[in-house]
Amino acid sequence: MLLRLGAILACLTCLLLPDQASGQRRAVTIGLVSDGPYQRHGYFTDFLESEILSLLSGEFDVRMPADVHLEGDWTLAGIQAALDRLLVDRSVDLIVTLGPISSHVAAQRQDLSKPVVTPLILDAALQGLDIDEGGGSGIDNLTYIALPQTNDIQAFQEIVPFERLAVLINGPQVEAIPELAERLRAAGEAIDLDAVIIAVGLTVESTLAALDDETVDAVYVLPQLQLSDADWSGLVQGLIDRQLPSFSWFGYHEVAEGILAGQRPERFVQRVARRVALNIQRILLGEDPSTVQVGFAAQRRLAINMATARAIGIYPPWKVMTEAELFADEQHLAEREWTLESAVQEVVRVNLDLAAADRAVAAGSENIGIAKSDLYPQIDIGADWSLVDAERAESSFGLRPETMLTGTATLTQLIYGEPAWANVSVQKSVQEARAQGRETLWLDVAFDAAVAYLDVLKSKTVEGIERQNLNVTRENLEFAELRRSIGTASAGEVYRWENQIANNRQAVINANTVRNLVEIELNRLLDRPLEERFATAEADLDDPQLLTSEERLVPYIDDLRSFRVFRSFMAQEAVDASPEVKALDALAAAQRRALQSADRSFYLPGLALQSSVEGILSTGGAGSDFQGGLASGDVRWTIGVGIRYPLLTGASRFYVKAQAAEELASIETERQSVAQRVEGRARAALHTMGAARANLDLSRDAAEAARNNFEVVRDSYSRGVASIIDLLDAQNTALVAELRAANAVYNFLTELMRVERAAGRFDFFTSAEERDAFFQRLEAYFQQAGMQQ
């Protein structure tokens, strides 16, 4: 029985599709009916023809000649005449209507003599169309795309509240559907909204005049395919000039042209065109047009033109902006752009902490000069005036006149003084330690800048992923609404997705907050206004400024043994380059000199040259006229060499020496500890970086697998096979995997920056010669370890 049935089906196939059975493609001619000559949105026709040809050309010889692409004249009679002509044209196998009026006209006919596909049914219920139990049109030779009811008005009111709404409708459409205006008013009243219907003709002057005559709070713009580019631009600018917020049925493309907001995403037209092509394919393969599913889950993606919002004095609330695509957003009006390299280099140039450290180092260098000053000649000058009683002056034989003014000058030159010489050496070493402390801060600031920049990139990526996840949830809500409309899902599923949208909005707000915080931190490091806007360039693993871009590095880290030797080399490099270690080396040198000075104090005296000159500037009173006594102009001088040796100091020299020895031992021990920490830090950072590098590909593979699983589950959900729990789980898994994959790159780069910090060098600041020297040292180290690369 089965064999006989198979044979019958094979024969029927040969009869019905003789060209295909013989290996030839069946010729199919498709006629097109437009509402009128399109000056705008003409790309829909291009998309449609492209989708039809790409999908069907392998099975059919598809033809869409210009003589069966008919245009109405934006009148009901003209559109009906074009449709009638194609219905009787025997060369046309199938008809596609390209406008809302022609789609409505075709859908109202009950005598279609050939298959007709109508893609632009704006509101099936409003246009009196019913969906049969199987989800098809139920009308012979007709299938349409029932664009789902949108929450445009609700979304519009979330942006700006209003009570009186002007609805701009295509004038010829009002003629085709006379009851449409009244139905729109009734729909407005159902949500406590006063709807003013304004028919738009082929030009916009009368429309703008009607808006001037009416008192409205906002404008909802239905498809206006009849307008020229100039008239459309005039309408958009007229709404802005009148400070009227507007919402576009078409969404993305018209928002980009100046309408305040809309919900249909950028690829809405392409998705409709693809659905038309799929419906045509099903019909040509033998499916009854009246049974082809008419439901369509149109994606929603709110778009807002922020330039228009600013022009009319409106700023949407946070909960709206969390999921909206923003045109001319202030966040994107960046005053400057940073790359990872430029940000780090700018930070080390302008950072206030480094500027303060530079001042401290400059101030400390003066201590060397102060110490050296003890080795240079010291000259003191002075003057003394004395007054003694007359009796004593008389009896002093002129050696002590009653009044006397003297001037003195003293020169002292240290010939040898161990403490002074030691102090110069100590201050030089201390200054070196101070400079190395500044280098430590320099490395820390550069590292903080790199991490802050990468945190900005990471936070922006996370925010983008959370926004995309919110959009996916909206799509799932649309699937649920479609499932509910055909009775395969309950209202509970819709509410569950609405709850998920609220949660996803919170996640977007939190991600946005994190981004703002890390941008403030980067601006702080850059010494810029803390909330200054800036653009960022994605960090690339192949950036020539990163050591990881060096192909020469691969052989040294490509296997476990090489990587172990490489870690040892980098640990040694880190210790050799560490400013922390160098600072302790300088302090140890200072302390050794202090210990040496303390030891020499037991047997080396101080030696100095001293000379003085004293002159009598004036004398007066009793005793000043004594022959042979002191008189004005007399000069006395002395010169001598002094030696000083502290014989007994209460044993303080022993304590000073012992203290210096202990302090030196402390510094040397601390130096060992710091070197150990530096080495450990370098080794740990390399291990972590290696793991982060390995996770890059794994996280990407996991994200791709999670995305594929999500698409499979979502497809099953849309067909009523999978449950909402299955889809939620798949979506959450995909979200987590996507976040991990995005973070993997930034985690690796952060660990790379940690390795460079541990190694005491950043590749942003190394020259080609320095890199070559690095690899020469690396090769020598591997050879010494018995490994030839």
Coordinates of N, CA and C in Angstrom, one line a residue, residues 669-751:
T669 N 67.7 42.8 54.9 CA 66.7 41.8 55.1 C 65.4 42.2 54.4
E670 N 65.1 43.4 54.5 CA 63.9 43.9 53.8 C 64.1 43.8 52.3
R671 N 65.3 44.1 51.8 CA 65.6 44.0 50.4 C 65.4 42.6 49.9
Q672 N 65.8 41.6 50.7 CA 65.6 40.2 50.3 C 64.1 39.9 50.2
S673 N 63.3 40.4 51.2 CA 61.9 40.2 51.3 C 61.2 40.8 50.1
V674 N 61.6 42.1 49.8 CA 61.0 42.8 48.6 C 61.3 42.1 47.3
A675 N 62.6 41.6 47.2 CA 63.0 40.9 46.0 C 62.2 39.6 45.8
Q676 N 61.9 39.0 46.9 CA 61.1 37.7 46.9 C 59.7 38.1 46.5
R677 N 59.2 39.1 47.0 CA 57.8 39.5 46.6 C 57.7 39.9 45.2
V678 N 58.7 40.6 44.7 CA 58.7 41.0 43.3 C 58.8 39.8 42.4
E679 N 59.7 38.9 42.7 CA 59.8 37.6 41.9 C 58.4 36.9 42.0
G680 N 57.9 36.7 43.2 CA 56.6 36.0 43.3 C 55.5 36.7 42.5
R681 N 55.5 38.0 42.6 CA 54.5 38.8 41.8 C 54.6 38.6 40.3
A682 N 55.8 38.5 39.8 CA 56.1 38.3 38.4 C 55.6 36.9 38.0
R683 N 56.0 35.9 38.8 CA 55.7 34.5 38.4 C 54.1 34.3 38.5
A684 N 53.5 34.9 39.5 CA 52.0 34.7 39.7 C 51.3 35.4 38.5
A685 N 51.8 36.6 38.2 CA 51.2 37.4 37.1 C 51.3 36.6 35.8
L686 N 52.5 36.0 35.5 CA 52.6 35.2 34.3 C 51.7 34.0 34.3
H687 N 51.6 33.3 35.4 CA 50.7 32.2 35.5 C 49.2 32.6 35.1
T688 N 48.8 33.7 35.8 CA 47.5 34.2 35.6 C 47.3 34.6 34.1
M689 N 48.3 35.3 33.6 CA 48.2 35.7 32.2 C 48.1 34.5 31.2
G690 N 48.9 33.5 31.5 CA 48.8 32.3 30.7 C 47.4 31.7 30.7
A691 N 46.8 31.6 31.9 CA 45.5 31.1 32.0 C 44.5 31.9 31.3
A692 N 44.6 33.3 31.4 CA 43.7 34.2 30.7 C 43.8 34.0 29.2
R693 N 45.1 33.8 28.7 CA 45.3 33.6 27.3 C 44.6 32.3 26.8
A694 N 44.7 31.3 27.6 CA 44.1 30.0 27.2 C 42.6 30.1 27.2
N695 N 42.1 31.0 28.1 CA 40.6 31.1 28.2 C 40.0 31.8 27.1
L696 N 40.8 32.6 26.3 CA 40.2 33.4 25.2 C 39.5 32.5 24.3
D697 N 40.1 31.6 23.7 CA 39.5 30.7 22.7 C 38.3 29.9 23.3
L698 N 38.6 29.4 24.5 CA 37.6 28.5 25.2 C 36.3 29.3 25.4
S699 N 36.4 30.5 25.9 CA 35.2 31.3 26.2 C 34.5 31.7 24.9
R700 N 35.3 32.0 23.8 CA 34.6 32.2 22.6 C 33.8 31.0 22.1
D701 N 34.4 29.9 22.2 CA 33.8 28.6 21.7 C 32.5 28.4 22.6
A702 N 32.6 28.7 23.9 CA 31.5 28.5 24.8 C 30.3 29.4 24.4
A703 N 30.7 30.7 24.1 CA 29.7 31.7 23.8 C 29.0 31.3 22.4
E704 N 29.8 30.8 21.5 CA 29.2 30.5 20.2 C 28.2 29.3 20.4
A705 N 28.6 28.3 21.2 CA 27.8 27.2 21.4 C 26.5 27.6 22.2
A706 N 26.6 28.5 23.1 CA 25.5 29.0 23.9 C 24.5 29.7 23.0
R707 N 25.1 30.5 22.1 CA 24.2 31.3 21.1 C 23.5 30.3 20.2
N708 N 24.2 29.3 19.7 CA 23.5 28.4 18.8 C 22.4 27.6 19.5
N709 N 22.7 27.2 20.8 CA 21.7 26.5 21.6 C 20.5 27.4 21.8
F710 N 20.8 28.7 22.1 CA 19.7 29.6 22.3 C 18.8 29.8 21.1
E711 N 19.4 29.9 19.9 CA 18.6 30.0 18.7 C 17.8 28.8 18.4
V712 N 18.3 27.6 18.7 CA 17.6 26.4 18.5 C 16.4 26.4 19.5
V713 N 16.6 26.7 20.8 CA 15.5 26.7 21.8 C 14.5 27.7 21.4
R714 N 15.0 28.9 21.0 CA 14.0 30.0 20.7 C 13.1 29.6 19.5
D715 N 13.7 29.0 18.5 CA 12.9 28.5 17.4 C 11.9 27.5 17.8
S716 N 12.3 26.6 18.7 CA 11.4 25.6 19.3 C 10.3 26.3 20.1
Y717 N 10.6 27.3 20.8 CA 9.6 28.0 21.6 C 8.6 28.7 20.7
S718 N 9.1 29.3 19.6 CA 8.2 30.0 18.7 C 7.3 29.1 18.0
R719 N 7.6 27.8 17.9 CA 6.8 26.7 17.3 C 6.0 26.0 18.4
G720 N 6.1 26.4 19.6 CA 5.3 25.8 20.7 C 5.9 24.5 21.2
V721 N 7.1 24.2 20.9 CA 7.7 22.9 21.3 C 8.4 23.0 22.6
A722 N 9.3 24.1 22.8 CA 10.0 24.3 24.0 C 9.2 25.2 25.0
S723 N 9.4 25.0 26.3 CA 8.7 25.8 27.3 C 9.4 27.1 27.5
I724 N 8.7 28.0 28.3 CA 9.3 29.3 28.6 C 10.6 29.1 29.5
I725 N 10.5 28.1 30.4 CA 11.7 27.8 31.3 C 12.9 27.4 30.4
D726 N 12.7 26.6 29.4 CA 13.8 26.2 28.5 C 14.4 27.4 27.9
L727 N 13.5 28.3 27.4 CA 14.1 29.5 26.7 C 14.8 30.4 27.7
L728 N 14.2 30.6 28.9 CA 14.9 31.5 29.8 C 16.2 30.9 30.2
D729 N 16.3 29.6 30.4 CA 17.6 29.0 30.8 C 18.6 29.2 29.6
A730 N 18.1 29.0 28.4 CA 19.0 29.1 27.2 C 19.5 30.5 27.1
Q731 N 18.6 31.5 27.3 CA 19.0 32.9 27.2 C 20.0 33.3 28.3
N732 N 19.7 32.9 29.5 CA 20.6 33.2 30.6 C 22.0 32.6 30.4
T733 N 22.0 31.4 29.9 CA 23.3 30.7 29.6 C 24.1 31.4 28.5
A734 N 23.3 31.9 27.5 CA 24.0 32.6 26.4 C 24.5 34.0 26.9
L735 N 23.7 34.6 27.8 CA 24.2 35.9 28.3 C 25.4 35.7 29.1
V736 N 25.5 34.8 30.0 CA 26.7 34.5 30.8 C 27.9 34.2 29.9
A737 N 27.7 33.4 28.9 CA 28.8 33.0 28.1 C 29.3 34.2 27.3
E738 N 28.3 35.0 26.8 CA 28.7 36.2 26.1 C 29.5 37.2 26.9
L739 N 29.1 37.3 28.2 CA 29.8 38.2 29.1 C 31.2 37.7 29.3
R740 N 31.3 36.4 29.5 CA 32.6 35.8 29.8 C 33.5 35.9 28.6
A741 N 33.0 35.7 27.4 CA 33.8 35.8 26.2 C 34.3 37.3 26.0
A742 N 33.4 38.2 26.3 CA 33.8 39.6 26.2 C 34.8 40.0 27.2
N743 N 34.6 39.5 28.4 CA 35.6 39.9 29.5 C 36.9 39.2 29.3
A744 N 36.9 38.1 28.6 CA 38.2 37.3 28.5 C 39.3 38.1 27.8
V745 N 39.0 38.9 26.8 CA 40.0 39.7 26.2 C 40.5 40.8 27.1
Y746 N 39.6 41.4 27.8 CA 40.1 42.5 28.8 C 40.8 41.9 30.0
N747 N 40.3 40.7 30.4 CA 41.0 40.1 31.5 C 42.4 39.7 31.1
F748 N 42.6 39.2 29.9 CA 44.0 38.9 29.5 C 44.8 40.2 29.4
L749 N 44.3 41.2 28.8 CA 45.1 42.5 28.7 C 45.4 43.0 30.1
T750 N 44.5 42.9 31.0 CA 44.7 43.4 32.4 C 45.9 42.6 33.0
E751 N 45.8 41.3 32.8 CA 46.9 40.4 33.4 C 48.2 40.7 32.7

